[in-house]
mmCIF file of C-alpha atoms and ligand atoms in Angstrom:
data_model
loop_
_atom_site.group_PDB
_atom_site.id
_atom_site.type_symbol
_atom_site.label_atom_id
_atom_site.label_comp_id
_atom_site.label_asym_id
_atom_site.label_seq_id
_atom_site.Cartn_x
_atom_site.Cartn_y
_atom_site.Cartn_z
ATOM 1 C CA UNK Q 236 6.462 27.085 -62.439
ATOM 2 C CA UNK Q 237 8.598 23.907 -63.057
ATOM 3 C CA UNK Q 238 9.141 21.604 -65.970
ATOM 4 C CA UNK Q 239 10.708 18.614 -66.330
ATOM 5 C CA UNK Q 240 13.967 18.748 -68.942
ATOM 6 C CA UNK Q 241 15.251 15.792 -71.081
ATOM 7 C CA UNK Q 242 18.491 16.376 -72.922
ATOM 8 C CA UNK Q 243 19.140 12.900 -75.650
ATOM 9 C CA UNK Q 244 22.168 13.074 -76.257
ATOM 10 C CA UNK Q 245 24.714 10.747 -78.226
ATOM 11 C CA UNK Q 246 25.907 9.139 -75.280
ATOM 12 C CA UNK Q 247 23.949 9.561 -72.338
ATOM 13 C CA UNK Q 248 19.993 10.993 -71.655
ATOM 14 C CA UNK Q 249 19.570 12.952 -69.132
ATOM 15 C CA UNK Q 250 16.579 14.379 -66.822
ATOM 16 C CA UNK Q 251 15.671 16.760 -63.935
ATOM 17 C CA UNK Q 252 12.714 18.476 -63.158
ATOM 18 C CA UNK Q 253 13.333 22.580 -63.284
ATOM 19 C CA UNK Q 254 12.485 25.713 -61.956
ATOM 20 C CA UNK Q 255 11.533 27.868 -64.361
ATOM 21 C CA UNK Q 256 12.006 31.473 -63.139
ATOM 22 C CA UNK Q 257 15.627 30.721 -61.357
ATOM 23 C CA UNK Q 258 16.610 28.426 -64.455
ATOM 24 C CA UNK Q 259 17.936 25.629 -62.030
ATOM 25 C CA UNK Q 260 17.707 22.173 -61.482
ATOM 26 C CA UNK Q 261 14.935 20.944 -58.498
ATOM 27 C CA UNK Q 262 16.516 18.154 -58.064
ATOM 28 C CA UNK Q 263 19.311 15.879 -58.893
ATOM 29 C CA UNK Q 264 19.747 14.861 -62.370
ATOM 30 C CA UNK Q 265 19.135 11.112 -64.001
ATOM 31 C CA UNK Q 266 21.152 9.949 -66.618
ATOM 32 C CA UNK Q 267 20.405 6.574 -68.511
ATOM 33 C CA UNK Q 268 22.930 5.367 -71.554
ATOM 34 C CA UNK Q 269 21.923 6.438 -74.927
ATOM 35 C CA UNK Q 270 20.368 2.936 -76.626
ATOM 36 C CA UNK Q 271 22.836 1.709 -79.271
ATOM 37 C CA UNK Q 272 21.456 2.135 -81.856
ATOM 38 C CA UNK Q 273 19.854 4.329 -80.927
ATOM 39 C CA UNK Q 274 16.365 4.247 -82.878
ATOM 40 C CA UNK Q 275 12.862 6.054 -82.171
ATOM 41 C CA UNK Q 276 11.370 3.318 -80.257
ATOM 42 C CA UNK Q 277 14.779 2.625 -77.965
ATOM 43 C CA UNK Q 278 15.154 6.400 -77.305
ATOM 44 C CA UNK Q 279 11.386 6.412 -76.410
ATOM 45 C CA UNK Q 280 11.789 4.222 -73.698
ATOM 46 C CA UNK Q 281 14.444 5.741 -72.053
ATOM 47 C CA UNK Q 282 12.146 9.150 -71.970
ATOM 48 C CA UNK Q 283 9.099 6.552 -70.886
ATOM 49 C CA UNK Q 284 11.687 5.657 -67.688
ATOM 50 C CA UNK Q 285 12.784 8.847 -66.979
ATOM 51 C CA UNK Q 286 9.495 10.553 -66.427
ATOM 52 C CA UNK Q 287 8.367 7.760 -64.829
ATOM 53 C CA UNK Q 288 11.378 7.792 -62.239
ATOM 54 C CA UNK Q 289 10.554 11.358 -61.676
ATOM 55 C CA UNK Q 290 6.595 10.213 -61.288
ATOM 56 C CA UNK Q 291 6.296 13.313 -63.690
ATOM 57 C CA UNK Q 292 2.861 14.348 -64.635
ATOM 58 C CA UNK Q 293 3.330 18.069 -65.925
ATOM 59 C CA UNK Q 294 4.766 19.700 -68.594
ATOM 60 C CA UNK Q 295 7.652 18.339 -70.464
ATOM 61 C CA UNK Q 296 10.414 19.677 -73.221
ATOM 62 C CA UNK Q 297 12.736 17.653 -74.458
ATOM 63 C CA UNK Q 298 16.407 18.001 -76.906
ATOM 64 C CA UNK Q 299 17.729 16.325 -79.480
ATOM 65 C CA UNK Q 300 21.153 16.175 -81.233
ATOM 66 C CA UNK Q 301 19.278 17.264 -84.755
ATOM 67 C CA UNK Q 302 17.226 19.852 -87.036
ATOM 68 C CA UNK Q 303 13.653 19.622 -85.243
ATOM 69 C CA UNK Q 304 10.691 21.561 -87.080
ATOM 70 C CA UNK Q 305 7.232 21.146 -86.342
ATOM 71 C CA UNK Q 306 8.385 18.416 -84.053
ATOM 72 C CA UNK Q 307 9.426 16.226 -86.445
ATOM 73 C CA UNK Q 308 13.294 15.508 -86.457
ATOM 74 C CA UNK Q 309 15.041 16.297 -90.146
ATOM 75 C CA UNK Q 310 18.571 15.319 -89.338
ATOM 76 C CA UNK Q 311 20.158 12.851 -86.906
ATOM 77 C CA UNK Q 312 24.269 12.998 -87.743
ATOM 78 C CA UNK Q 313 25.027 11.250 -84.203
ATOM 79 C CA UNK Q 314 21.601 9.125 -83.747
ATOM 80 C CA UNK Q 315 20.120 6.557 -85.848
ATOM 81 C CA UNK Q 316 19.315 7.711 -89.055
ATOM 82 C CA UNK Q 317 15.792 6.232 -88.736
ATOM 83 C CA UNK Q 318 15.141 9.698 -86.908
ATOM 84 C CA UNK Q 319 15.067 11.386 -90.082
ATOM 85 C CA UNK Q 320 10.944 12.291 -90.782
ATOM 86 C CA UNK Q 321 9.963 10.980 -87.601
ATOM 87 C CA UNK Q 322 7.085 12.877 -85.546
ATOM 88 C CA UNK Q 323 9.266 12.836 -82.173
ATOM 89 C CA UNK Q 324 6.511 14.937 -80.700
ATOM 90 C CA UNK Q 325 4.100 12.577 -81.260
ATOM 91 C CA UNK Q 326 6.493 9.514 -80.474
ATOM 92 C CA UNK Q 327 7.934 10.861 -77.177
ATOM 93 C CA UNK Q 328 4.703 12.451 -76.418
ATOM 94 C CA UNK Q 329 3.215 9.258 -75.909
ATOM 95 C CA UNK Q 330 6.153 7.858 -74.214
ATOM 96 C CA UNK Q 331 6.215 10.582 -71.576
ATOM 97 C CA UNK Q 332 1.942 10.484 -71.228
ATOM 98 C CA UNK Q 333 1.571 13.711 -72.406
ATOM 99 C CA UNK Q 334 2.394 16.666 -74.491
ATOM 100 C CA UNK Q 335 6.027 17.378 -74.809
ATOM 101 C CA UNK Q 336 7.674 19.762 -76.843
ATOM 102 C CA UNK Q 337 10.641 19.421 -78.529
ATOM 103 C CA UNK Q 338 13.676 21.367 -79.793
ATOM 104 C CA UNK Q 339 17.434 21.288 -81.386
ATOM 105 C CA UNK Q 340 19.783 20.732 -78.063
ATOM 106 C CA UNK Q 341 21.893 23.353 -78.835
ATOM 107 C CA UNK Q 342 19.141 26.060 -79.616
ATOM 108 C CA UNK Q 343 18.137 24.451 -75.723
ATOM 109 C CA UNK Q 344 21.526 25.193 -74.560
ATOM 110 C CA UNK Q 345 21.959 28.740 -75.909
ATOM 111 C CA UNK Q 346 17.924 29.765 -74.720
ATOM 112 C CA UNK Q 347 19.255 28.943 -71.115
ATOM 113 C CA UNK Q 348 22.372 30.790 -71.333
ATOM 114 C CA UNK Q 349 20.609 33.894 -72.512
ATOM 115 C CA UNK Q 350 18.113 33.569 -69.809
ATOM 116 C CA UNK Q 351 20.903 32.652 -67.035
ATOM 117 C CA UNK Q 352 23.846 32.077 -67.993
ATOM 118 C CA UNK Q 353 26.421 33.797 -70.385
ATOM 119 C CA UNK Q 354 24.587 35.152 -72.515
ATOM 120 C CA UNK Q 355 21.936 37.200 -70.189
ATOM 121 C CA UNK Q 356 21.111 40.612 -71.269
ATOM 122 C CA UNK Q 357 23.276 40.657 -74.133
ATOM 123 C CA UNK Q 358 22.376 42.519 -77.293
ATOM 124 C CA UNK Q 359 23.826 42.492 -80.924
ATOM 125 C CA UNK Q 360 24.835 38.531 -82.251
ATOM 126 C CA UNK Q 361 25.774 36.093 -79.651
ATOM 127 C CA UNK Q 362 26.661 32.882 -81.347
ATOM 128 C CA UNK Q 363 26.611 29.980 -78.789
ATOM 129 C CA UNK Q 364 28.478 26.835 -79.780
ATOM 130 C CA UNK Q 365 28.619 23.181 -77.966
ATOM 131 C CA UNK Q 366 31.400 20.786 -78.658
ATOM 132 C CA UNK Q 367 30.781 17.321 -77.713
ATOM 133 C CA UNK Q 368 29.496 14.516 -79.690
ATOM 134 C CA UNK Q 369 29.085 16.871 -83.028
ATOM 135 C CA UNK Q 370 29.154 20.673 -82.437
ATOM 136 C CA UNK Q 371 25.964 22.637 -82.268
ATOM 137 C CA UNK Q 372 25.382 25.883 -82.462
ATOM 138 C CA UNK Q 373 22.126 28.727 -81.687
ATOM 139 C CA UNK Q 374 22.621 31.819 -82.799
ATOM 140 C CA UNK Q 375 21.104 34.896 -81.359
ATOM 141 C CA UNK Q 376 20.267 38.595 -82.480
ATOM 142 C CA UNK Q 377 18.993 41.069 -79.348
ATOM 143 C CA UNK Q 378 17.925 38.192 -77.336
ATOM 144 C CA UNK Q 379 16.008 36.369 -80.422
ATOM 145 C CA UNK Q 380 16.657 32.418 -81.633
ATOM 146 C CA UNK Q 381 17.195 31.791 -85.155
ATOM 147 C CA UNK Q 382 16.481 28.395 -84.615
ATOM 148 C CA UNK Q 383 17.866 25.072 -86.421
ATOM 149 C CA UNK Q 384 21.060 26.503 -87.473
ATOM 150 C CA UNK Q 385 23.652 23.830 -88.069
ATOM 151 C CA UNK Q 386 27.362 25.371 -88.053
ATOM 152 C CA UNK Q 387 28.854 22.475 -86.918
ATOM 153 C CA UNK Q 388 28.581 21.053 -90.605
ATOM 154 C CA UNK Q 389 30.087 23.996 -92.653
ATOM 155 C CA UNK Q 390 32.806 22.272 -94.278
ATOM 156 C CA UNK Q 391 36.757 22.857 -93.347
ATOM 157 C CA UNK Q 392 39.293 21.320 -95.414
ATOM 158 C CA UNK Q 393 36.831 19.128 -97.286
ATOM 159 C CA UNK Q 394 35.071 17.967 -94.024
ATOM 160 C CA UNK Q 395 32.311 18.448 -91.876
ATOM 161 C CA UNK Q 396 33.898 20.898 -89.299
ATOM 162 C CA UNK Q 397 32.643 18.485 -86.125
ATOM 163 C CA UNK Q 398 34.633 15.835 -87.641
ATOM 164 C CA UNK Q 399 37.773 17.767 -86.960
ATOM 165 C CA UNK Q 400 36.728 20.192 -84.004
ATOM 166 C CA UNK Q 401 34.540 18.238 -81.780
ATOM 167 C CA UNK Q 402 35.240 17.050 -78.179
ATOM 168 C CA UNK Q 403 34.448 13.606 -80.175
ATOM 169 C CA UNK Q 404 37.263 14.352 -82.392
ATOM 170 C CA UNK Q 405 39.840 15.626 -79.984
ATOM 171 C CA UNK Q 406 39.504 12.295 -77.787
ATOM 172 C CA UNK Q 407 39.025 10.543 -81.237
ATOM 173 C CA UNK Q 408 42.342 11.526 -82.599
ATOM 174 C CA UNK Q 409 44.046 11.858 -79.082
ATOM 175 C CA UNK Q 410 44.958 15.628 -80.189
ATOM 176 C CA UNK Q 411 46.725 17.815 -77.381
ATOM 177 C CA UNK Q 412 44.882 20.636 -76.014
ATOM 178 C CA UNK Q 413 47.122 22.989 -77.734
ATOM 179 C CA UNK Q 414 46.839 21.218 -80.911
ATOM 180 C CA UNK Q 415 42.673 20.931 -80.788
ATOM 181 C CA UNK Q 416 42.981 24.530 -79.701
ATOM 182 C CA UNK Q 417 44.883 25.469 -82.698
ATOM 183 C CA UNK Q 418 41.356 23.675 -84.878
ATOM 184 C CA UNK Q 419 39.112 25.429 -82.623
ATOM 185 C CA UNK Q 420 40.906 28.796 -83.438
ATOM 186 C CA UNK Q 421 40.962 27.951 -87.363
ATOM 187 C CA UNK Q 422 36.766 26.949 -86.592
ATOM 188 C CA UNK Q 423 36.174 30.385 -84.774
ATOM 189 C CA UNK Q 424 37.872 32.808 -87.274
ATOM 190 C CA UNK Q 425 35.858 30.687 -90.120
ATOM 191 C CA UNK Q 426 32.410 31.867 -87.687
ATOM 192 C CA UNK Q 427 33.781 35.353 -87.133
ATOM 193 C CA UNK Q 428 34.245 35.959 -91.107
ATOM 194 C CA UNK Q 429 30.422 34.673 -91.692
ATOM 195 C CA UNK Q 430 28.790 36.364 -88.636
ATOM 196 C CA UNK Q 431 30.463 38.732 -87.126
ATOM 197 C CA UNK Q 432 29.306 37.873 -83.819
ATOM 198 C CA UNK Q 433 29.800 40.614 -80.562
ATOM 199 C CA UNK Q 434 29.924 37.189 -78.394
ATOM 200 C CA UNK Q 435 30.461 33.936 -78.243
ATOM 201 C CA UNK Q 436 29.572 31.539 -75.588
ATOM 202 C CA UNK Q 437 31.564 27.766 -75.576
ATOM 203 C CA UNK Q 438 29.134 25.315 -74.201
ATOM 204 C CA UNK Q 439 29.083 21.138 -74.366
ATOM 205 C CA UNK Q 440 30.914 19.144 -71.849
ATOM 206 C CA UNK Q 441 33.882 20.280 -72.856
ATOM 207 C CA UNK Q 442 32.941 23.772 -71.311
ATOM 208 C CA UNK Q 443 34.294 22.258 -67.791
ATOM 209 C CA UNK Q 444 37.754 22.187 -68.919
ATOM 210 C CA UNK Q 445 37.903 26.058 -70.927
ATOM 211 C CA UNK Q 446 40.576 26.534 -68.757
ATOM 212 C CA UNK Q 447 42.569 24.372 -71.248
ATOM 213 C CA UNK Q 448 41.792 25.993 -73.894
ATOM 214 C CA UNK Q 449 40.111 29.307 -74.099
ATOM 215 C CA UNK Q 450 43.577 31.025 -72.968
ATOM 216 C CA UNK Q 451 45.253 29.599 -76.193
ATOM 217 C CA UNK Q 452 42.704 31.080 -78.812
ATOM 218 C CA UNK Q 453 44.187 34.558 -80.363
ATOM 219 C CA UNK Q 454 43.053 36.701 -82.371
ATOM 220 C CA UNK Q 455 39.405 36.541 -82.153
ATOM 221 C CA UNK Q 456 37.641 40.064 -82.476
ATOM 222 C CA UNK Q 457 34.486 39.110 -80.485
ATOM 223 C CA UNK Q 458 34.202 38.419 -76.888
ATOM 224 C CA UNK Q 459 34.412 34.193 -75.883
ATOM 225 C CA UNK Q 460 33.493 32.581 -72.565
ATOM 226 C CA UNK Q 461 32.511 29.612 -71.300
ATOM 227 C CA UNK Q 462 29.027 28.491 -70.574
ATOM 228 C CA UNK Q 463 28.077 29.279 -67.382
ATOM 229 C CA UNK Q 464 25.381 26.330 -66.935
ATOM 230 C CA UNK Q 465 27.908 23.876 -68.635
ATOM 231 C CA UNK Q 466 26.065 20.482 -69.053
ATOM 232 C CA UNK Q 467 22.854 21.514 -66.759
ATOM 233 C CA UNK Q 468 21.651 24.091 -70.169
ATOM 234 C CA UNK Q 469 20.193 21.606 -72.345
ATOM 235 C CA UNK Q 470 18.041 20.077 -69.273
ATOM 236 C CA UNK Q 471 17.020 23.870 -68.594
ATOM 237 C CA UNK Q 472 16.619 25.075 -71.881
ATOM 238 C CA UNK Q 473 14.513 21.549 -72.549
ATOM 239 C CA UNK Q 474 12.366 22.882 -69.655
ATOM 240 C CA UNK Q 475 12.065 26.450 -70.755
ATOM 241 C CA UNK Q 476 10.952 25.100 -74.371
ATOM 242 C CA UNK Q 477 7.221 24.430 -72.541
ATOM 243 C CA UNK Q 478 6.797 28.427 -71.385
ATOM 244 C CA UNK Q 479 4.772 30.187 -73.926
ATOM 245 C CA UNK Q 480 7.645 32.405 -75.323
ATOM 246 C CA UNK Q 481 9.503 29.765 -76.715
ATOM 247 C CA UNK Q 482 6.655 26.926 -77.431
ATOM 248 C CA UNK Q 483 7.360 25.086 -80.855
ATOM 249 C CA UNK Q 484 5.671 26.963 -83.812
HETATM 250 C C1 BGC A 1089 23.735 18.094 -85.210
HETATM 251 C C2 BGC A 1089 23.167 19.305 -84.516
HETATM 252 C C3 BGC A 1089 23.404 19.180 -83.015
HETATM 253 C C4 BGC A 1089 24.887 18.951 -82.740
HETATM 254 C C5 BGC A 1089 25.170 18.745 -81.269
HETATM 255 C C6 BGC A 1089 25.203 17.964 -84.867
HETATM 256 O O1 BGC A 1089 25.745 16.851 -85.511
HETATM 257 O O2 BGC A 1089 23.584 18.206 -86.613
HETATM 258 O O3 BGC A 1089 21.792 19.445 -84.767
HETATM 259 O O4 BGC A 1089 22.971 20.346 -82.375
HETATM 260 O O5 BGC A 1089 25.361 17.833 -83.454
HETATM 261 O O6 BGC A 1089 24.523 17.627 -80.776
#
């Protein structure tokens, strides 16, 4: 079984067709610049190239960097705001020339890392968290989503926390590793207090350099590890979206 993933994101959007039951990538990946701005009808056509560069004709998921419910996008804190009470499905279905489903890229992220990555088999909370553009986050309990949760926003010192704790924010403010860790740290204990979680998985393209980082957090009760799928889990978690156990409600 194979379907093709689409991860928007606030830079690039990416694509590769993937196989379902190994949870990797069929072929090589295609990445076309996010529009700036980037509205419904630019975004669309990006999706509208990519399938047709892949001459895809089956099923399709796709992510995006916001609250998505009954495929219509609710927030859009690193898009154009023009997202807000759109029907994506409906927009980037006809794009695409089909059906596509459609899902919060970091609930994509974290469905693929349970599956195959770092989170696989793992019981009790697993809180999975992407730092990049904004930070996203999917939280788990015994395998299940709790979809749309959005703890990159809780507010630290008076600000959203991805304004301070983001990949964005580290290269924004030219922090040091040691000195971003030190936010991430302050971030993760602020997580622990609310959820208590037995693990938690560091995803986003930041993931590629944990080494940096990871070893400087202290402290932290529950277990934290990079994503094992890095910047390929939105694509596959995009892809797994279209399987019946995870289709949009
Ligand atoms: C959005 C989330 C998204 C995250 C990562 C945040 O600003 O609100 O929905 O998952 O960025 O893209």
């Amino acid at each position: 079984m194979h379907a093709l993933g689409i991860d928007i994101g606030g830079t690039g959007i990416k694509a590769a067709p993937v196989d379902l039951a190994a949870g990797t990538l069929l072929a090589e990946r295609k990445r076309i610049d996010t529009p700036h701005p980037a509205v419904p009808d630019a975004v669309a056509d990006v999706i509208h190239q990519l399938t047709t560069a892949f001459d895809w004709s089956g099923p399709i998921g796709i992510t995006f960097p916001g609250v998505v419910a009954g495929g219509e996008t609710r927030t859009a804190a690193n898009l154009d705001s023009s997202w807000i009470g759109t029907n994506a499905r409906a927009l980037l279905g006809k794009a695409a020339g089909g059906p596509v489903e459609i899902l919060n890229d970091a609930d994509a992220a974290g469905i693929a890392e349970m599956a195959f990555g770092a989170g696989k088999g793992v019981t009790g909370t697993v809180l999975m968290l992407t730092f990049g553009t904004g930070i996203g986050s999917a939280l788990f309990t015994d395998g299940k989503l709790v979809s749309n949760t959005e703890f990159g926003h809780i507010q630290i010192h008076g600000d959203d926390a991805e304004k301070r704790v983001s990949d964005q924010a580290r290269e924004l403010h030219d922090l040091s590793w040691g000195k971003w860790a030190g936010r991430v740290q302050n971030y993760l204990e602020y997580m622990e207090a609310l959820l208590s979680p037995d693990l938690i998985i560091i995803g986003g393209g930041v993931s590629k350099k944990a080494d940096k980082f990871l070893p400087l957090l202290e402290g932290i009760r529950a277990e934290i590890v990079p994503a094992a799928l890095r910047n390929d889990a939105g694509i596959v978690g995009a892809a797994m979206a279209t399987t019946p156990a995870y289709a949009a409600k």
